[in-house]
Amino acid sequence: MSNRKIIFVAGAHGAGKGHLCSKLAPRLNAHHITASDLIRNRKTFGEAKAISGIDANQSILVEELKVFETTSSIVLLDGHCCLYNTAFEIEPLPLEVFRALNVVCVILLTCDPAEIMARLIKRDQKTSGFSLERVERLQSVEQTHAREVSEMLHIPLTKLDVTEEPTTDTLDALASDIKRMVG
Protein backbone atom coordinates (compact mmCIF):
# COMPACT_ATOMS: atom_id res chain seq x y z
CA MET A 1 0.00 0.00 0.00
CA SER A 2 3.12 2.19 -0.11
CA ASN A 3 2.75 5.77 1.10
CA ARG A 4 -0.90 6.11 0.19
CA LYS A 5 -3.17 7.69 2.78
CA ILE A 6 -6.39 5.71 3.12
CA ILE A 7 -9.35 7.84 4.19
CA PHE A 8 -12.25 5.59 5.14
CA VAL A 9 -15.58 7.22 4.27
CA ALA A 10 -18.23 5.41 6.31
CA GLY A 11 -21.98 5.59 6.55
CA ALA A 12 -25.16 3.59 6.22
CA HIS A 13 -26.41 2.39 2.83
CA GLY A 14 -27.83 5.46 1.07
CA ALA A 15 -26.19 8.04 3.35
CA GLY A 16 -24.39 9.64 0.41
CA LYS A 17 -20.85 8.27 0.60
CA GLY A 18 -20.38 8.03 -3.15
CA HIS A 19 -21.89 11.45 -3.76
CA LEU A 20 -19.67 13.09 -1.15
CA CYS A 21 -16.56 11.31 -2.44
CA SER A 22 -17.28 12.48 -5.99
CA LYS A 23 -17.27 16.08 -4.71
CA LEU A 24 -14.33 15.62 -2.34
CA ALA A 25 -11.91 13.66 -4.55
CA PRO A 26 -11.06 16.57 -6.90
CA ARG A 27 -10.41 18.88 -3.94
CA LEU A 28 -7.86 16.40 -2.57
CA ASN A 29 -6.48 15.08 -5.86
CA ALA A 30 -7.65 11.75 -4.42
CA HIS A 31 -8.82 8.51 -5.96
CA HIS A 32 -12.29 7.35 -4.91
CA ILE A 33 -13.02 3.61 -4.81
CA THR A 34 -15.72 1.63 -3.06
CA ALA A 35 -14.99 -1.36 -0.88
CA SER A 36 -17.63 -3.23 -2.90
CA ASP A 37 -15.81 -2.52 -6.18
CA LEU A 38 -12.58 -3.90 -4.76
CA ILE A 39 -14.33 -7.03 -3.47
CA ARG A 40 -16.08 -7.48 -6.86
CA ASN A 41 -12.65 -7.85 -8.45
CA ARG A 42 -12.71 -11.40 -7.06
CA LYS A 43 -16.28 -12.15 -6.08
CA THR A 44 -19.70 -11.61 -7.58
CA PHE A 45 -22.62 -10.75 -5.36
CA GLY A 46 -26.11 -9.49 -6.00
CA GLU A 47 -27.90 -6.34 -4.99
CA ALA A 48 -28.96 -7.62 -1.56
CA LYS A 49 -27.74 -5.56 1.37
CA ALA A 50 -27.45 -8.68 3.56
CA ILE A 51 -24.00 -10.15 2.97
CA SER A 52 -22.77 -13.72 3.27
CA GLY A 53 -19.12 -14.41 4.00
CA ILE A 54 -18.45 -11.05 5.59
CA ASP A 55 -15.05 -12.11 6.98
CA ALA A 56 -13.93 -13.58 3.65
CA ASN A 57 -15.06 -10.43 1.86
CA GLN A 58 -13.00 -8.27 4.20
CA SER A 59 -9.91 -10.40 3.52
CA ILE A 60 -10.51 -9.89 -0.19
CA LEU A 61 -10.88 -6.14 0.40
CA VAL A 62 -7.55 -5.93 2.23
CA GLU A 63 -5.74 -7.93 -0.48
CA GLU A 64 -7.32 -5.99 -3.35
CA LEU A 65 -6.46 -2.64 -1.77
CA LYS A 66 -2.84 -3.79 -1.45
CA VAL A 67 -2.62 -4.34 -5.21
CA PHE A 68 -4.85 -1.42 -6.20
CA GLU A 69 -2.90 0.95 -8.42
CA THR A 70 -3.36 4.69 -8.45
CA THR A 71 -1.13 7.71 -8.93
CA SER A 72 -2.98 9.56 -6.16
CA SER A 73 -1.39 9.70 -2.73
CA ILE A 74 -4.85 9.86 -1.10
CA VAL A 75 -7.50 7.17 -1.52
CA LEU A 76 -11.08 7.77 -0.44
CA LEU A 77 -12.27 4.27 0.44
CA ASP A 78 -16.07 4.30 0.52
CA GLY A 79 -17.45 1.55 2.75
CA HIS A 80 -19.17 0.49 5.94
CA CYS A 81 -18.06 -0.08 9.52
CA CYS A 82 -20.78 -2.70 9.89
CA LEU A 83 -22.94 -4.78 7.58
CA TYR A 84 -26.06 -6.88 7.68
CA ASN A 85 -25.26 -10.60 7.64
CA THR A 86 -27.58 -13.12 5.96
CA ALA A 87 -29.68 -13.35 9.15
CA PHE A 88 -30.17 -9.58 8.75
CA GLU A 89 -28.27 -8.95 11.98
CA ILE A 90 -25.88 -6.02 12.14
CA GLU A 91 -22.29 -7.23 12.23
CA PRO A 92 -19.53 -4.70 13.02
CA LEU A 93 -16.41 -5.31 10.96
CA PRO A 94 -13.39 -6.46 12.95
CA LEU A 95 -10.96 -3.79 14.08
CA GLU A 96 -8.21 -5.79 12.39
CA VAL A 97 -9.74 -5.04 8.99
CA PHE A 98 -9.30 -1.31 9.49
CA ARG A 99 -5.80 -1.84 10.85
CA ALA A 100 -4.88 -4.00 7.82
CA LEU A 101 -6.29 -1.35 5.47
CA ASN A 102 -3.93 1.21 7.05
CA VAL A 103 -6.77 3.69 7.49
CA VAL A 104 -5.41 7.08 8.61
CA CYS A 105 -8.75 8.74 9.36
CA VAL A 106 -12.48 8.07 9.22
CA ILE A 107 -15.08 10.40 7.73
CA LEU A 108 -18.46 9.33 9.13
CA LEU A 109 -21.55 10.44 7.23
CA THR A 110 -24.86 10.71 9.02
CA CYS A 111 -28.22 11.51 7.52
CA ASP A 112 -31.85 11.71 8.52
CA PRO A 113 -33.17 8.11 8.28
CA ALA A 114 -36.22 9.21 6.26
CA GLU A 115 -33.89 10.86 3.75
CA ILE A 116 -31.81 7.67 3.56
CA MET A 117 -34.99 5.71 2.78
CA ALA A 118 -35.87 8.18 0.02
CA ARG A 119 -32.35 7.91 -1.44
CA LEU A 120 -32.43 4.10 -1.37
CA ILE A 121 -35.74 4.06 -3.21
CA LYS A 122 -34.49 6.59 -5.78
CA ARG A 123 -31.16 4.81 -6.30
CA ASP A 124 -32.19 1.17 -6.07
CA GLN A 125 -35.86 1.53 -7.12
CA LYS A 126 -36.71 -0.29 -3.88
CA THR A 127 -35.93 -0.23 -0.16
CA SER A 128 -33.71 -3.35 -0.37
CA GLY A 129 -35.45 -4.81 2.67
CA PHE A 130 -34.82 -1.74 4.79
CA SER A 131 -37.41 -0.19 7.04
CA LEU A 132 -37.05 3.14 8.79
CA GLU A 133 -36.29 1.28 12.02
CA ARG A 134 -33.55 -0.80 10.33
CA VAL A 135 -31.99 2.32 8.85
CA GLU A 136 -32.02 4.03 12.26
CA ARG A 137 -30.46 0.99 13.95
CA LEU A 138 -27.83 0.47 11.25
CA GLN A 139 -26.84 4.12 11.35
CA SER A 140 -26.59 4.05 15.15
CA VAL A 141 -24.35 0.96 15.15
CA GLU A 142 -22.29 2.41 12.27
CA GLN A 143 -21.66 5.58 14.30
CA THR A 144 -20.74 3.66 17.44
CA HIS A 145 -18.35 1.35 15.61
CA ALA A 146 -16.73 4.22 13.68
CA ARG A 147 -15.98 5.90 17.02
CA GLU A 148 -14.55 2.64 18.38
CA VAL A 149 -12.34 2.20 15.31
CA SER A 150 -11.10 5.77 15.64
CA GLU A 151 -10.36 5.40 19.34
CA MET A 152 -8.72 1.96 19.11
CA LEU A 153 -6.52 2.90 16.15
CA HIS A 154 -5.83 6.40 17.48
CA ILE A 155 -6.91 8.00 14.22
CA PRO A 156 -9.06 11.09 13.65
CA LEU A 157 -12.81 10.82 13.15
CA THR A 158 -14.78 13.54 11.42
CA LYS A 159 -18.57 13.35 11.49
CA LEU A 160 -20.59 15.10 8.79
CA ASP A 161 -24.37 15.32 8.50
CA VAL A 162 -25.27 15.04 4.82
CA THR A 163 -29.05 15.21 5.11
CA GLU A 164 -28.74 18.41 3.08
CA GLU A 165 -26.32 18.79 0.18
CA PRO A 166 -22.95 19.92 1.62
CA THR A 167 -22.12 23.50 0.65
CA THR A 168 -18.96 24.45 -1.19
CA ASP A 169 -17.64 25.96 2.05
CA THR A 170 -18.34 22.72 3.94
CA LEU A 171 -16.58 20.65 1.29
CA ASP A 172 -13.61 23.02 1.20
CA ALA A 173 -13.33 22.95 5.00
CA LEU A 174 -13.52 19.14 5.05
CA ALA A 175 -10.83 18.91 2.37
CA SER A 176 -8.61 21.25 4.40
CA ASP A 177 -9.19 19.18 7.54
CA ILE A 178 -8.29 15.98 5.70
CA LYS A 179 -5.12 17.52 4.26
CA ARG A 180 -4.13 18.58 7.76
CA MET A 181 -4.91 15.12 9.20
CA VAL A 182 -2.92 13.19 6.61
CA GLY A 183 0.03 15.56 6.70
PDB file of C-alpha atoms in Angstrom, residues 83-172:
ATOM      1  CA  LEU A  83     -22.944  -4.779   7.583  1.00  0.00           C
ATOM      2  CA  TYR A  84     -26.064  -6.883   7.682  1.00  0.00           C
ATOM      3  CA  ASN A  85     -25.264 -10.597   7.643  1.00  0.00           C
ATOM      4  CA  THR A  86     -27.579 -13.119   5.964  1.00  0.00           C
ATOM      5  CA  ALA A  87     -29.679 -13.352   9.147  1.00  0.00           C
ATOM      6  CA  PHE A  88     -30.174  -9.577   8.750  1.00  0.00           C
ATOM      7  CA  GLU A  89     -28.270  -8.947  11.979  1.00  0.00           C
ATOM      8  CA  ILE A  90     -25.878  -6.022  12.138  1.00  0.00           C
ATOM      9  CA  GLU A  91     -22.292  -7.225  12.234  1.00  0.00           C
ATOM     10  CA  PRO A  92     -19.527  -4.702  13.022  1.00  0.00           C
ATOM     11  CA  LEU A  93     -16.407  -5.312  10.960  1.00  0.00           C
ATOM     12  CA  PRO A  94     -13.389  -6.462  12.952  1.00  0.00           C
ATOM     13  CA  LEU A  95     -10.960  -3.787  14.076  1.00  0.00           C
ATOM     14  CA  GLU A  96      -8.207  -5.792  12.391  1.00  0.00           C
ATOM     15  CA  VAL A  97      -9.739  -5.043   8.992  1.00  0.00           C
ATOM     16  CA  PHE A  98      -9.296  -1.306   9.491  1.00  0.00           C
ATOM     17  CA  ARG A  99      -5.795  -1.838  10.846  1.00  0.00           C
ATOM     18  CA  ALA A 100      -4.884  -4.002   7.823  1.00  0.00           C
ATOM     19  CA  LEU A 101      -6.290  -1.355   5.470  1.00  0.00           C
ATOM     20  CA  ASN A 102      -3.934   1.208   7.052  1.00  0.00           C
ATOM     21  CA  VAL A 103      -6.766   3.685   7.494  1.00  0.00           C
ATOM     22  CA  VAL A 104      -5.406   7.075   8.610  1.00  0.00           C
ATOM     23  CA  CYS A 105      -8.747   8.736   9.357  1.00  0.00           C
ATOM     24  CA  VAL A 106     -12.475   8.072   9.215  1.00  0.00           C
ATOM     25  CA  ILE A 107     -15.078  10.401   7.733  1.00  0.00           C
ATOM     26  CA  LEU A 108     -18.458   9.328   9.126  1.00  0.00           C
ATOM     27  CA  LEU A 109     -21.545  10.441   7.234  1.00  0.00           C
ATOM     28  CA  THR A 110     -24.861  10.713   9.016  1.00  0.00           C
ATOM     29  CA  CYS A 111     -28.221  11.508   7.521  1.00  0.00           C
ATOM     30  CA  ASP A 112     -31.848  11.711   8.524  1.00  0.00           C
ATOM     31  CA  PRO A 113     -33.170   8.114   8.280  1.00  0.00           C
ATOM     32  CA  ALA A 114     -36.225   9.206   6.262  1.00  0.00           C
ATOM     33  CA  GLU A 115     -33.890  10.860   3.746  1.00  0.00           C
ATOM     34  CA  ILE A 116     -31.812   7.668   3.561  1.00  0.00           C
ATOM     35  CA  MET A 117     -34.987   5.706   2.782  1.00  0.00           C
ATOM     36  CA  ALA A 118     -35.873   8.180   0.024  1.00  0.00           C
ATOM     37  CA  ARG A 119     -32.354   7.912  -1.436  1.00  0.00           C
ATOM     38  CA  LEU A 120     -32.425   4.102  -1.368  1.00  0.00           C
ATOM     39  CA  ILE A 121     -35.737   4.060  -3.214  1.00  0.00           C
ATOM     40  CA  LYS A 122     -34.491   6.588  -5.780  1.00  0.00           C
ATOM     41  CA  ARG A 123     -31.155   4.812  -6.300  1.00  0.00           C
ATOM     42  CA  ASP A 124     -32.194   1.165  -6.075  1.00  0.00           C
ATOM     43  CA  GLN A 125     -35.856   1.533  -7.118  1.00  0.00           C
ATOM     44  CA  LYS A 126     -36.706  -0.295  -3.875  1.00  0.00           C
ATOM     45  CA  THR A 127     -35.925  -0.231  -0.160  1.00  0.00           C
ATOM     46  CA  SER A 128     -33.705  -3.346  -0.370  1.00  0.00           C
ATOM     47  CA  GLY A 129     -35.453  -4.813   2.665  1.00  0.00           C
ATOM     48  CA  PHE A 130     -34.818  -1.741   4.786  1.00  0.00           C
ATOM     49  CA  SER A 131     -37.413  -0.195   7.042  1.00  0.00           C
ATOM     50  CA  LEU A 132     -37.055   3.135   8.786  1.00  0.00           C
ATOM     51  CA  GLU A 133     -36.286   1.277  12.019  1.00  0.00           C
ATOM     52  CA  ARG A 134     -33.555  -0.797  10.334  1.00  0.00           C
ATOM     53  CA  VAL A 135     -31.985   2.321   8.852  1.00  0.00           C
ATOM     54  CA  GLU A 136     -32.016   4.033  12.264  1.00  0.00           C
ATOM     55  CA  ARG A 137     -30.464   0.990  13.947  1.00  0.00           C
ATOM     56  CA  LEU A 138     -27.826   0.470  11.254  1.00  0.00           C
ATOM     57  CA  GLN A 139     -26.839   4.122  11.347  1.00  0.00           C
ATOM     58  CA  SER A 140     -26.595   4.046  15.147  1.00  0.00           C
ATOM     59  CA  VAL A 141     -24.350   0.963  15.151  1.00  0.00           C
ATOM     60  CA  GLU A 142     -22.291   2.409  12.268  1.00  0.00           C
ATOM     61  CA  GLN A 143     -21.661   5.580  14.299  1.00  0.00           C
ATOM     62  CA  THR A 144     -20.743   3.658  17.443  1.00  0.00           C
ATOM     63  CA  HIS A 145     -18.355   1.347  15.615  1.00  0.00           C
ATOM     64  CA  ALA A 146     -16.729   4.220  13.684  1.00  0.00           C
ATOM     65  CA  ARG A 147     -15.984   5.900  17.023  1.00  0.00           C
ATOM     66  CA  GLU A 148     -14.554   2.639  18.377  1.00  0.00           C
ATOM     67  CA  VAL A 149     -12.336   2.196  15.306  1.00  0.00           C
ATOM     68  CA  SER A 150     -11.100   5.772  15.640  1.00  0.00           C
ATOM     69  CA  GLU A 151     -10.361   5.396  19.342  1.00  0.00           C
ATOM     70  CA  MET A 152      -8.722   1.964  19.106  1.00  0.00           C
ATOM     71  CA  LEU A 153      -6.517   2.897  16.147  1.00  0.00           C
ATOM     72  CA  HIS A 154      -5.833   6.400  17.480  1.00  0.00           C
ATOM     73  CA  ILE A 155      -6.910   7.998  14.221  1.00  0.00           C
ATOM     74  CA  PRO A 156      -9.057  11.086  13.651  1.00  0.00           C
ATOM     75  CA  LEU A 157     -12.805  10.817  13.152  1.00  0.00           C
ATOM     76  CA  THR A 158     -14.781  13.543  11.420  1.00  0.00           C
ATOM     77  CA  LYS A 159     -18.568  13.354  11.494  1.00  0.00           C
ATOM     78  CA  LEU A 160     -20.592  15.097   8.788  1.00  0.00           C
ATOM     79  CA  ASP A 161     -24.375  15.316   8.502  1.00  0.00           C
ATOM     80  CA  VAL A 162     -25.266  15.038   4.825  1.00  0.00           C
ATOM     81  CA  THR A 163     -29.048  15.207   5.111  1.00  0.00           C
ATOM     82  CA  GLU A 164     -28.744  18.409   3.080  1.00  0.00           C
ATOM     83  CA  GLU A 165     -26.321  18.794   0.182  1.00  0.00           C
ATOM     84  CA  PRO A 166     -22.953  19.920   1.623  1.00  0.00           C
ATOM     85  CA  THR A 167     -22.118  23.498   0.653  1.00  0.00           C
ATOM     86  CA  THR A 168     -18.956  24.449  -1.191  1.00  0.00           C
ATOM     87  CA  ASP A 169     -17.641  25.963   2.048  1.00  0.00           C
ATOM     88  CA  THR A 170     -18.344  22.723   3.942  1.00  0.00           C
ATOM     89  CA  LEU A 171     -16.580  20.647   1.290  1.00  0.00           C
ATOM     90  CA  ASP A 172     -13.606  23.017   1.197  1.00  0.00           C
TER      91      ASP A 172
END
